PDB file of C-alpha atoms in Angstrom:
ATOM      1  CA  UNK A 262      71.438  29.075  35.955  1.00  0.00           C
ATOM      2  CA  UNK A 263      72.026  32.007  33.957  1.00  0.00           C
ATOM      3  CA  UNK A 264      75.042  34.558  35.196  1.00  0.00           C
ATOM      4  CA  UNK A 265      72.638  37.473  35.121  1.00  0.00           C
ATOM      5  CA  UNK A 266      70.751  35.445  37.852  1.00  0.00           C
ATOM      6  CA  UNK A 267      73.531  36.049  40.605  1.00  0.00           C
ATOM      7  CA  UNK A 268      72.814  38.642  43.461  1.00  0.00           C
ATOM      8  CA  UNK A 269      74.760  41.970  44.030  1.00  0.00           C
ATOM      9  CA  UNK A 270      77.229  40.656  46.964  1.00  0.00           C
ATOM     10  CA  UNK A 271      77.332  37.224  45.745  1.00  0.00           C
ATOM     11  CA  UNK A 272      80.757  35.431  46.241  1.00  0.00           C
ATOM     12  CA  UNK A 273      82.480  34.564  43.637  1.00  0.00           C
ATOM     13  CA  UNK A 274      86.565  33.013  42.639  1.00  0.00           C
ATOM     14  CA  UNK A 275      87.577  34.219  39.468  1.00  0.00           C
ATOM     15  CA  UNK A 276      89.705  30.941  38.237  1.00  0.00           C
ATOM     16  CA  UNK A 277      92.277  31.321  35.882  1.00  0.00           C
ATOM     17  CA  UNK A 278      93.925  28.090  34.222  1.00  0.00           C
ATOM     18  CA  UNK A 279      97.156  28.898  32.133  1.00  0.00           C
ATOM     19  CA  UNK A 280     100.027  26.347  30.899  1.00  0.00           C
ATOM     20  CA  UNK A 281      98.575  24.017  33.457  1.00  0.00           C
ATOM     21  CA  UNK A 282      98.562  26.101  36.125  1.00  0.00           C
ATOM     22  CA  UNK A 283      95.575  27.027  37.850  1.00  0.00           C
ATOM     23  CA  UNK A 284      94.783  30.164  40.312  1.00  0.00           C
ATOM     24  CA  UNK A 285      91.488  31.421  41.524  1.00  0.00           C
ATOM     25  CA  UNK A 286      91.090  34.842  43.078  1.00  0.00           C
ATOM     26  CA  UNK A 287      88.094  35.831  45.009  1.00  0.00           C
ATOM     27  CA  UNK A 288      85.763  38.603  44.051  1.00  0.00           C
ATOM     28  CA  UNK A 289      82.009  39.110  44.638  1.00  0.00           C
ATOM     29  CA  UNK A 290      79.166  40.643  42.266  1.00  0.00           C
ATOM     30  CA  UNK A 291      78.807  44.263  42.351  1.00  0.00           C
ATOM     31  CA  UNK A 292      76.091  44.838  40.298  1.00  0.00           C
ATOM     32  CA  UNK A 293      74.188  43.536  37.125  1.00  0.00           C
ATOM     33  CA  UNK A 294      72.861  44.877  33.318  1.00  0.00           C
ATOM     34  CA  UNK A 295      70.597  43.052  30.698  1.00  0.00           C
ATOM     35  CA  UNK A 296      73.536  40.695  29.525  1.00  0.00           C
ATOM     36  CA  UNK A 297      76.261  40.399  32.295  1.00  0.00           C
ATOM     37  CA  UNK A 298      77.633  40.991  35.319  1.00  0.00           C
ATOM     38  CA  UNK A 299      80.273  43.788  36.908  1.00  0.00           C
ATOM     39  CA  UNK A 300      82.332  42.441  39.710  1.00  0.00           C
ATOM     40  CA  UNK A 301      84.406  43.613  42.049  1.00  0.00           C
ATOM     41  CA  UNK A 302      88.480  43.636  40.141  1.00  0.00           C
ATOM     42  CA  UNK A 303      91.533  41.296  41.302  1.00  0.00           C
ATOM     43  CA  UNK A 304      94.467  43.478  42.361  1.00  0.00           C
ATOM     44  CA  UNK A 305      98.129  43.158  42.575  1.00  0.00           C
ATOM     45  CA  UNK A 306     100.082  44.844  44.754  1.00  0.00           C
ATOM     46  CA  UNK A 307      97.591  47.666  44.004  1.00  0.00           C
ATOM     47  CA  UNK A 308      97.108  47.232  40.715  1.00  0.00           C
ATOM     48  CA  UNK A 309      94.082  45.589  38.601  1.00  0.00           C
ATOM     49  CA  UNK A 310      94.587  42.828  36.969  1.00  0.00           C
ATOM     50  CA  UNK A 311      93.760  42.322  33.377  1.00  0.00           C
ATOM     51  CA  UNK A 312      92.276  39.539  30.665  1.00  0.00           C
ATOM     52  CA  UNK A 313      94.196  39.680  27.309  1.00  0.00           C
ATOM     53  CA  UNK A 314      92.833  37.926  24.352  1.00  0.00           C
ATOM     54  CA  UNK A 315      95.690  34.872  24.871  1.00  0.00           C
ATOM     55  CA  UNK A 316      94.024  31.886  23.587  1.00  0.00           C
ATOM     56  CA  UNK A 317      95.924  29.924  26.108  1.00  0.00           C
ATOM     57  CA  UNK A 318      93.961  31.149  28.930  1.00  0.00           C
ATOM     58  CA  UNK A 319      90.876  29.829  29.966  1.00  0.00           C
ATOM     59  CA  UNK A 320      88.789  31.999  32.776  1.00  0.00           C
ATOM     60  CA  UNK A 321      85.930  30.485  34.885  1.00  0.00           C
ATOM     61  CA  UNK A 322      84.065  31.737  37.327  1.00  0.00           C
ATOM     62  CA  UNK A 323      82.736  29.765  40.494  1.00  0.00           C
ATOM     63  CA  UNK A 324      79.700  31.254  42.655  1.00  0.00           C
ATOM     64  CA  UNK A 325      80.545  30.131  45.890  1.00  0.00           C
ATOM     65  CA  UNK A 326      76.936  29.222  48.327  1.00  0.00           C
ATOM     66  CA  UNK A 327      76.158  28.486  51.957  1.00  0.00           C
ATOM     67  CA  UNK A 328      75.123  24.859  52.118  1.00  0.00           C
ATOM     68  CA  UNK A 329      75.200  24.472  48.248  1.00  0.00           C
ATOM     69  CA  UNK A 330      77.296  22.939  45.669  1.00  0.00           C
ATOM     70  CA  UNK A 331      78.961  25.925  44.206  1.00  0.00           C
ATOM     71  CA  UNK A 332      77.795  26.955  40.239  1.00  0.00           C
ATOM     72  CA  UNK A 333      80.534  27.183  37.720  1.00  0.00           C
ATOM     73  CA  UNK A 334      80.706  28.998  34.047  1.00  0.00           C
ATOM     74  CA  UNK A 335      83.105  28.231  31.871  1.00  0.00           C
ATOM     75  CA  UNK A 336      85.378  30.293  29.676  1.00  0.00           C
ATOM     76  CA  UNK A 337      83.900  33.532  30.744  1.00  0.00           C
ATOM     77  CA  UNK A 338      84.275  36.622  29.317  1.00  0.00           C
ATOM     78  CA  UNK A 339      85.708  39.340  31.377  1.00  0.00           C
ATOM     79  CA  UNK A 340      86.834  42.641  30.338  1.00  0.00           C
ATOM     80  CA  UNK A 341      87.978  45.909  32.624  1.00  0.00           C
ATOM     81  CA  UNK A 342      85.687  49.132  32.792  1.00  0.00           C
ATOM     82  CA  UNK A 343      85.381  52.428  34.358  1.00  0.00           C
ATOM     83  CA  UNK A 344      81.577  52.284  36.339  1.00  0.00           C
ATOM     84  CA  UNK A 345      80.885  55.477  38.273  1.00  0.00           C
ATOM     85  CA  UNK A 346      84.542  56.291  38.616  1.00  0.00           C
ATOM     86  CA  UNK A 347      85.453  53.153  39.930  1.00  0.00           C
ATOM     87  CA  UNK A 348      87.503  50.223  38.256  1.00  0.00           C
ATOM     88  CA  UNK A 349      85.061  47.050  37.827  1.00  0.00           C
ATOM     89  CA  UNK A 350      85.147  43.960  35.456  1.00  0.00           C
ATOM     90  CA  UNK A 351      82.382  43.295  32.847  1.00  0.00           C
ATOM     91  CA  UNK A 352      81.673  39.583  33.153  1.00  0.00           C
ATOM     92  CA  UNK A 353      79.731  37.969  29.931  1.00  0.00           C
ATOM     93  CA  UNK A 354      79.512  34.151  29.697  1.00  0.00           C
ATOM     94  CA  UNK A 355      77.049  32.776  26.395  1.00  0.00           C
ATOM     95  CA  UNK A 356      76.790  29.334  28.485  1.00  0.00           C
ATOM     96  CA  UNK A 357      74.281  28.245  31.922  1.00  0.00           C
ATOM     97  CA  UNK A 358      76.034  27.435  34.797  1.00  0.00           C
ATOM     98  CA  UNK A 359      76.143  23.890  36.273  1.00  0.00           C
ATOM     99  CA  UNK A 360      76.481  22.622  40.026  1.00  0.00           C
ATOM    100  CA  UNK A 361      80.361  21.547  40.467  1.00  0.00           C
ATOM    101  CA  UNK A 362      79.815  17.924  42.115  1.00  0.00           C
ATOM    102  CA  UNK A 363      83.143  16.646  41.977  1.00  0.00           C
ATOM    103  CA  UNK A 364      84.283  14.520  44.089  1.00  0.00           C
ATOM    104  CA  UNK A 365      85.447  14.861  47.661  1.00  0.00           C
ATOM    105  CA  UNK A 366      89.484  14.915  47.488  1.00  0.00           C
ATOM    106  CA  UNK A 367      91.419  12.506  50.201  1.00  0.00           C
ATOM    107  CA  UNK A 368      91.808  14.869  52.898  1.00  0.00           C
ATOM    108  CA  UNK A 369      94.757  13.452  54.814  1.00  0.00           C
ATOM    109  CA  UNK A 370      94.519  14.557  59.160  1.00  0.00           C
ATOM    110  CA  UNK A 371      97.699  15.783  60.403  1.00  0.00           C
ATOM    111  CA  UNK A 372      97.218  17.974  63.941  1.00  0.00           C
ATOM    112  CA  UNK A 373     101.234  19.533  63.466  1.00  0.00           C
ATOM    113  CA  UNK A 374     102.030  23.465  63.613  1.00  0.00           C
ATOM    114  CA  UNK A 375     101.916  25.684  60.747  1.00  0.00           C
ATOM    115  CA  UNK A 376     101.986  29.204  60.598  1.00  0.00           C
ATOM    116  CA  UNK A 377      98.903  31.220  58.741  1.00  0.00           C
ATOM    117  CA  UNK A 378      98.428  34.745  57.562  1.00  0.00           C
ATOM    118  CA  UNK A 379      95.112  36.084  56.097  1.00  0.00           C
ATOM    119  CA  UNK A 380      94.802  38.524  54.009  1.00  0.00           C
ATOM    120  CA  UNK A 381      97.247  40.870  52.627  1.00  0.00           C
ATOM    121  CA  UNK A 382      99.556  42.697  54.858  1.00  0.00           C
ATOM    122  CA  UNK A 383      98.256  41.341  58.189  1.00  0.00           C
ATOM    123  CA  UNK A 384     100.526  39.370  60.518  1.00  0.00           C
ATOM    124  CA  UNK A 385     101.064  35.910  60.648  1.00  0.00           C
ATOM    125  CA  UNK A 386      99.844  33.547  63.366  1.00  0.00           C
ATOM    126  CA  UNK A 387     100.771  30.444  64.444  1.00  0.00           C
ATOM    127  CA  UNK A 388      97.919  27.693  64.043  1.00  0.00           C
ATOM    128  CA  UNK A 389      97.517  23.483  63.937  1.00  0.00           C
ATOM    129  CA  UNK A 390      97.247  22.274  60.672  1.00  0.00           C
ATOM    130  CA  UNK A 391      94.184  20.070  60.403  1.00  0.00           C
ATOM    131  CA  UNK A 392      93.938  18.335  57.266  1.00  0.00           C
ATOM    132  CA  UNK A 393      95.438  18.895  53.711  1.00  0.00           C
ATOM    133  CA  UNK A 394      94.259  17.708  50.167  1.00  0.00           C
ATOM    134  CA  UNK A 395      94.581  18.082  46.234  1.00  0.00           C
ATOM    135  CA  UNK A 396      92.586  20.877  46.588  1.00  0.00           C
ATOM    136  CA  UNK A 397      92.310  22.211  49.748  1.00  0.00           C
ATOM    137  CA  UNK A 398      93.499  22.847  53.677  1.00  0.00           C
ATOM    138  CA  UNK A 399      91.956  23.570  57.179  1.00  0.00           C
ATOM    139  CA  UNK A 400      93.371  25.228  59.821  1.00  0.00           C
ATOM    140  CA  UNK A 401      92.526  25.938  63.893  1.00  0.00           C
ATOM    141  CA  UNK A 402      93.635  28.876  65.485  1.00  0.00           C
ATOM    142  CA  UNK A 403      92.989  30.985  68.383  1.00  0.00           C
ATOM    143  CA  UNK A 404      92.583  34.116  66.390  1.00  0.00           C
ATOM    144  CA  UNK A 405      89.551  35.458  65.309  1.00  0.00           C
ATOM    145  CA  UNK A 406      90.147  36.841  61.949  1.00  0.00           C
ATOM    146  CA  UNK A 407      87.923  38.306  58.751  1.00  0.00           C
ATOM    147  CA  UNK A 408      88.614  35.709  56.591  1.00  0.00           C
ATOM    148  CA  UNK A 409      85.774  34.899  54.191  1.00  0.00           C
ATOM    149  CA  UNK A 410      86.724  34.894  50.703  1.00  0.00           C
ATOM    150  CA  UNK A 411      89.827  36.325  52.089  1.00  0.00           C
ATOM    151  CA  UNK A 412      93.686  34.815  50.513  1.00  0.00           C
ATOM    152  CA  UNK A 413      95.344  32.624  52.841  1.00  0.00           C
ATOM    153  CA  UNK A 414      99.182  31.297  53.350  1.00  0.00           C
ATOM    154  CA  UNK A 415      99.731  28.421  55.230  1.00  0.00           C
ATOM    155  CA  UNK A 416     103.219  27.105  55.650  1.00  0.00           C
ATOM    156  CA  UNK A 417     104.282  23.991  57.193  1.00  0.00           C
ATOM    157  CA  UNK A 418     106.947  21.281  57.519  1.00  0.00           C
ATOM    158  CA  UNK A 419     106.637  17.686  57.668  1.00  0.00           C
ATOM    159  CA  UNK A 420     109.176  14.859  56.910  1.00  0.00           C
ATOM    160  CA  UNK A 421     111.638  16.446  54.109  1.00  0.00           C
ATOM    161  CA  UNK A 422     108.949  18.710  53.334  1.00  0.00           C
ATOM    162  CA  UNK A 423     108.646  22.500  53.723  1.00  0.00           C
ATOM    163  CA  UNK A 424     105.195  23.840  52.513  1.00  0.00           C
ATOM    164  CA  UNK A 425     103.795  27.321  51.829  1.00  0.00           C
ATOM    165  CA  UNK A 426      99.914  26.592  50.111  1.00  0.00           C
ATOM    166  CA  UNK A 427      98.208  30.000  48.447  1.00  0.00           C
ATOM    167  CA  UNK A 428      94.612  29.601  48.963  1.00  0.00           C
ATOM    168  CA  UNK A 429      91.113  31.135  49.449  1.00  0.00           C
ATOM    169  CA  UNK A 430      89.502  31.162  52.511  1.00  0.00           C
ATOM    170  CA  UNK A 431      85.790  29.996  52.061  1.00  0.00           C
ATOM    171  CA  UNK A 432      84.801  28.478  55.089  1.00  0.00           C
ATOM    172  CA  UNK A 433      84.859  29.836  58.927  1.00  0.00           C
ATOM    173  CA  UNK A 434      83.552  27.572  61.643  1.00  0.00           C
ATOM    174  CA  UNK A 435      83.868  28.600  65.633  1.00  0.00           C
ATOM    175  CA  UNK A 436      84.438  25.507  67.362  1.00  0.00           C
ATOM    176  CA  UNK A 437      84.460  26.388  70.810  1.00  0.00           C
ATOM    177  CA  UNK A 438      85.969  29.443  72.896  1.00  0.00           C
ATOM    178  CA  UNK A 439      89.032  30.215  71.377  1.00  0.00           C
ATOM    179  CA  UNK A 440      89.129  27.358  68.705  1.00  0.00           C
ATOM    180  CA  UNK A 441      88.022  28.620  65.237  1.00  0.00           C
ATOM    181  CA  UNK A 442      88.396  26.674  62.151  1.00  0.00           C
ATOM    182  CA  UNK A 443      89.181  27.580  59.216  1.00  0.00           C
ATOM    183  CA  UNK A 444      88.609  26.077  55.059  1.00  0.00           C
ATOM    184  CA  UNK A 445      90.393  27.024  52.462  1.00  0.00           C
ATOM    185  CA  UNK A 446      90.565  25.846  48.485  1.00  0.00           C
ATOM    186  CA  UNK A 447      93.787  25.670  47.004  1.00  0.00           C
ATOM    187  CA  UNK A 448      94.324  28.665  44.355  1.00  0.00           C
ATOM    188  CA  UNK A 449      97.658  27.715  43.677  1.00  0.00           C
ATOM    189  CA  UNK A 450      98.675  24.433  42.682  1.00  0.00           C
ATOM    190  CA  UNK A 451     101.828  22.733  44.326  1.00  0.00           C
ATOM    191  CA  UNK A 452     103.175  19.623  42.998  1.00  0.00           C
ATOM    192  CA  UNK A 453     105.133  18.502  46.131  1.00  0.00           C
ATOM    193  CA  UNK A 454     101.763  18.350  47.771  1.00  0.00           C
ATOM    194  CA  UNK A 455     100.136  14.965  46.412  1.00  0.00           C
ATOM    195  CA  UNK A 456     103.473  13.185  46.634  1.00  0.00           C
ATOM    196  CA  UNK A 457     103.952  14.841  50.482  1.00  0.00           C
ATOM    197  CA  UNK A 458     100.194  12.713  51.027  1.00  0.00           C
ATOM    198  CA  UNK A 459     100.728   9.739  49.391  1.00  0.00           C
ATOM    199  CA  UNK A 460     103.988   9.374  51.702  1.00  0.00           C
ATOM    200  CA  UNK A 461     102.363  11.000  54.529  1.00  0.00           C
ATOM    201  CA  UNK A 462      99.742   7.910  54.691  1.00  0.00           C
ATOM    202  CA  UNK A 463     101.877   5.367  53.817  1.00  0.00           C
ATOM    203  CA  UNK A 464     103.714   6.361  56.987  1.00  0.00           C
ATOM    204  CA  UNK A 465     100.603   6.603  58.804  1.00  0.00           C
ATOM    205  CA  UNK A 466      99.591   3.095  58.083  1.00  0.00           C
ATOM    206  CA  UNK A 467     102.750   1.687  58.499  1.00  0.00           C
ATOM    207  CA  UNK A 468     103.119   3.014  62.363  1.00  0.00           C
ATOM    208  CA  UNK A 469      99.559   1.585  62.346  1.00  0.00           C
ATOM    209  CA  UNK A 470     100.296  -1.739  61.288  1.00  0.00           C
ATOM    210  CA  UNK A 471     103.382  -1.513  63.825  1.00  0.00           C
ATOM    211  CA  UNK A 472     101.469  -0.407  66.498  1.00  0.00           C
ATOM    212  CA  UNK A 473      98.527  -3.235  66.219  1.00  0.00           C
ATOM    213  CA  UNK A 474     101.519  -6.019  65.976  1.00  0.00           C
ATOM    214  CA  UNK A 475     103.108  -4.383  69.016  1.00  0.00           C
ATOM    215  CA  UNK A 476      99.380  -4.679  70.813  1.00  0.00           C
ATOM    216  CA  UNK A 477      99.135  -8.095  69.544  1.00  0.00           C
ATOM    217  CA  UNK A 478     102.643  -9.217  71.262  1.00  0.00           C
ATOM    218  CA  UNK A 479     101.974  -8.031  74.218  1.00  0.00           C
ATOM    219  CA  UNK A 480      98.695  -9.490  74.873  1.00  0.00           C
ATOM    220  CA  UNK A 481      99.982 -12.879  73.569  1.00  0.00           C
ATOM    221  CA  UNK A 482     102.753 -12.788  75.907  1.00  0.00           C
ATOM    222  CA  UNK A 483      99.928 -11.600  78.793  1.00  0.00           C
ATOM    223  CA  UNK A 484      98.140 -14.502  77.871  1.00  0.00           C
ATOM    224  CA  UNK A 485     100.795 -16.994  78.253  1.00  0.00           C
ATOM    225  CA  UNK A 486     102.117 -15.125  81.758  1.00  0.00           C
ATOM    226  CA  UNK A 487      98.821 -16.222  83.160  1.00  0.00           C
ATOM    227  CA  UNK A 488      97.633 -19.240  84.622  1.00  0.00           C
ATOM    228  CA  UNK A 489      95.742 -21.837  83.129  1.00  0.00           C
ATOM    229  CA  UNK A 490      92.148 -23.237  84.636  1.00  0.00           C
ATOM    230  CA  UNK A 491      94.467 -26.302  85.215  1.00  0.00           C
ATOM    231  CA  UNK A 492      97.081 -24.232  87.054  1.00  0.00           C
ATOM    232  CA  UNK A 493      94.806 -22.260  88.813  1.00  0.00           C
ATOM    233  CA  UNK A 494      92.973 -25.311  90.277  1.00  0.00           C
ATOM    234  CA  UNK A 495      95.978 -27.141  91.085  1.00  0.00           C
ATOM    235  CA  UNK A 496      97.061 -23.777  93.477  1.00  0.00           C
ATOM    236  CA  UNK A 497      94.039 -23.593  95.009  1.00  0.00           C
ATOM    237  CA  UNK A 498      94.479 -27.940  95.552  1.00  0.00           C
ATOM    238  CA  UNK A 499      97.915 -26.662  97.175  1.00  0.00           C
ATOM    239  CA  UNK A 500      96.709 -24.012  99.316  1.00  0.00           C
ATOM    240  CA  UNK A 501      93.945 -26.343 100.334  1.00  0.00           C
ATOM    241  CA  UNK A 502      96.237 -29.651 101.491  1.00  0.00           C
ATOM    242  CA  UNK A 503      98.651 -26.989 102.847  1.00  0.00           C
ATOM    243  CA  UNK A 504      95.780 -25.922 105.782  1.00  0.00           C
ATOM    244  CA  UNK A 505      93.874 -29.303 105.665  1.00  0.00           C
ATOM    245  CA  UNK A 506      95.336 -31.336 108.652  1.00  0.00           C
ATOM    246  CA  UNK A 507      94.503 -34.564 106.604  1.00  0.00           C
ATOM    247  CA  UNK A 508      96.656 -34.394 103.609  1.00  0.00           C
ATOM    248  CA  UNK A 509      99.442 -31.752 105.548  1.00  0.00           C
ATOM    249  CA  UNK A 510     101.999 -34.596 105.574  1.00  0.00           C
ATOM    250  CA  UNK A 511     101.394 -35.139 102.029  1.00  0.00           C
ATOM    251  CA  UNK A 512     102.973 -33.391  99.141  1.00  0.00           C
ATOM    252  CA  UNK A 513     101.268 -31.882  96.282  1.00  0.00           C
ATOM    253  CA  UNK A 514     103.189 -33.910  93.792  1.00  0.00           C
ATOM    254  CA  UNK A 515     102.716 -37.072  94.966  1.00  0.00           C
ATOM    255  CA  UNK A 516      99.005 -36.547  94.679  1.00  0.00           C
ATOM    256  CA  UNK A 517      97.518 -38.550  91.603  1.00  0.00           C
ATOM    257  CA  UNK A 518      95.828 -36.598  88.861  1.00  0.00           C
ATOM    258  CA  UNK A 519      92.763 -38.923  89.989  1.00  0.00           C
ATOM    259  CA  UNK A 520      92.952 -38.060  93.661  1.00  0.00           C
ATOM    260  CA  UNK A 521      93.294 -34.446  93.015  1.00  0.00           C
ATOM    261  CA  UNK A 522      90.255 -34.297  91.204  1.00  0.00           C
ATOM    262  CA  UNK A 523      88.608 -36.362  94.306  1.00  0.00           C
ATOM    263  CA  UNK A 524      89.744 -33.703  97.021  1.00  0.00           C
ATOM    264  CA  UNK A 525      89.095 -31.232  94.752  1.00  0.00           C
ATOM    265  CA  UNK A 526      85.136 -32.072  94.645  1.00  0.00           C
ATOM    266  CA  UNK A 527      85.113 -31.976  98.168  1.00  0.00           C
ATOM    267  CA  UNK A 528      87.049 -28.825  98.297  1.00  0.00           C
ATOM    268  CA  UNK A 529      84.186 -27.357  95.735  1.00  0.00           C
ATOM    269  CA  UNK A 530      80.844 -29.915  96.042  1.00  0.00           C
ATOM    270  CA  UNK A 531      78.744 -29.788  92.837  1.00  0.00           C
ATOM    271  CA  UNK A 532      81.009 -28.308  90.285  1.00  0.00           C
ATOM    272  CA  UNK A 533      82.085 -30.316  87.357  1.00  0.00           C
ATOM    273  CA  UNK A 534      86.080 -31.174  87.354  1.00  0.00           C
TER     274      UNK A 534
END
């Protein structure tokens, strides 16, 4: 797919990978010529920010679709420019695009509290932190918030961790009344986080394993609390020479194994002893 092929409105994450850092910012396509793209600008605390020429930075662009594999193009070419009056970026990439298949990143569950806040200067809300990845986080709140393509900060602490995850918001989902989800993709990379999930589920499977011996115990020591077929025959012999006038005199443990069995088939006629 050719970049000149994307639709004004399109959504895109500008992607910048530097030292071995990566951050993506979202923008969305503004408008189109013969050989590129304008788009609308990252800014920064009000400003726009700019591409140098460093040859240490590599710039890709990701076309974000509903129900798609997004398209990627790599080592784009993006310059700033003055369109109509207004501040835009000229994007220009000599390559196609491809589908980004990659795979699906362990996405460890957690359900604990976090605290969210969407967008610039907008106030933060508390939410349950879903699940966490490599490359990405979901939240649930009660809040209904613009959000698509939106920044999000999500901070959290578990075990000797303290989190606070920069990311794009690129998927909303209502749930049910006053339960919306939220998907976000990691923009800025934090090396605490794949140690924090490697932990995180060794815990997990530990308590696991803990909890299945615990289940184990207890219904071994259930099983040996109740009576045999033996035992349970023998106290129904009991209760039955304890009202029987014949053997009343008698007691139950002078009864041979070989008699017992005899009262018993007359106690229960038919039934195999």
């Amino acid at each position: 797919m050719l970049l000149i092929e994307l639709e004004e409105n399109n959504k895109l994450i500008i992607e910048i990978n530097i030292s071995g850092s990566k951050y993506e910012f979202p923008s969305k396509v503004l408008g189109k010529e013969k050989d590129y793209i304008l788009a609308e600008p990252v800014r920064i605390k009000g400003k726009v920010l700019g591409f140098g020429k460093d040859e240490k930075l590599e710039v890709n662009l990701v076309n974000i679709r509903t129900d798609k594999a997004p398209m990627v193009w790599k080592r784009v070419s993006i310059a700033t420019v003055l369109n109509k009056g207004a501040t835009q970026y000229k994007i220009m990439c000599a390559t196609e695009g491809f589908e980004l298949n990659r795979r699906e990143a362990f996405r460890l569950f957690l359900g604990i509290n976090g605290v969210a806040q969407i967008g610039i200067n907008k106030k933060a809300v508390d939410v349950i932190v879903k699940d966490v990845s490599e490359t990405g986080f979901s939240f649930v709140s009660s809040e209904d918030m613009q959000a698509d393509g939106l920044p999000v900060r999500l901070v959290f602490a578990d075990m000797q961790y303290k989190f606070s995850l920069m990311g794009i918001v690129v998927r909303k989902v209502v749930l049910e009344e006053n339960k919306i989800l939220y998907g976000c993709r990691i923009s800025v990379e934090n090396a605490s986080l794949p140690k924090y999930i490697n932990e995180k589920q060794r815990q997990m499977i530990s308590i696991n394993r803990n909890n299945a011996a615990s289940r184990t115990k207890e219904m071994l020591e259930k099983s040996l609390k109740e009576p045999t077929k033996e035992e349970k025959e023998e106290a129904e012999l009991k209760k039955r020479i304890k009202n029987d006038g014949t053997h009343s005199n008698r007691n139950i443990g002078s009864v041979g194994r070989v008699e017992r069995r005899e009262i018993f088939k007359d106690i229960h006629p038919g039934r195999k002893v």
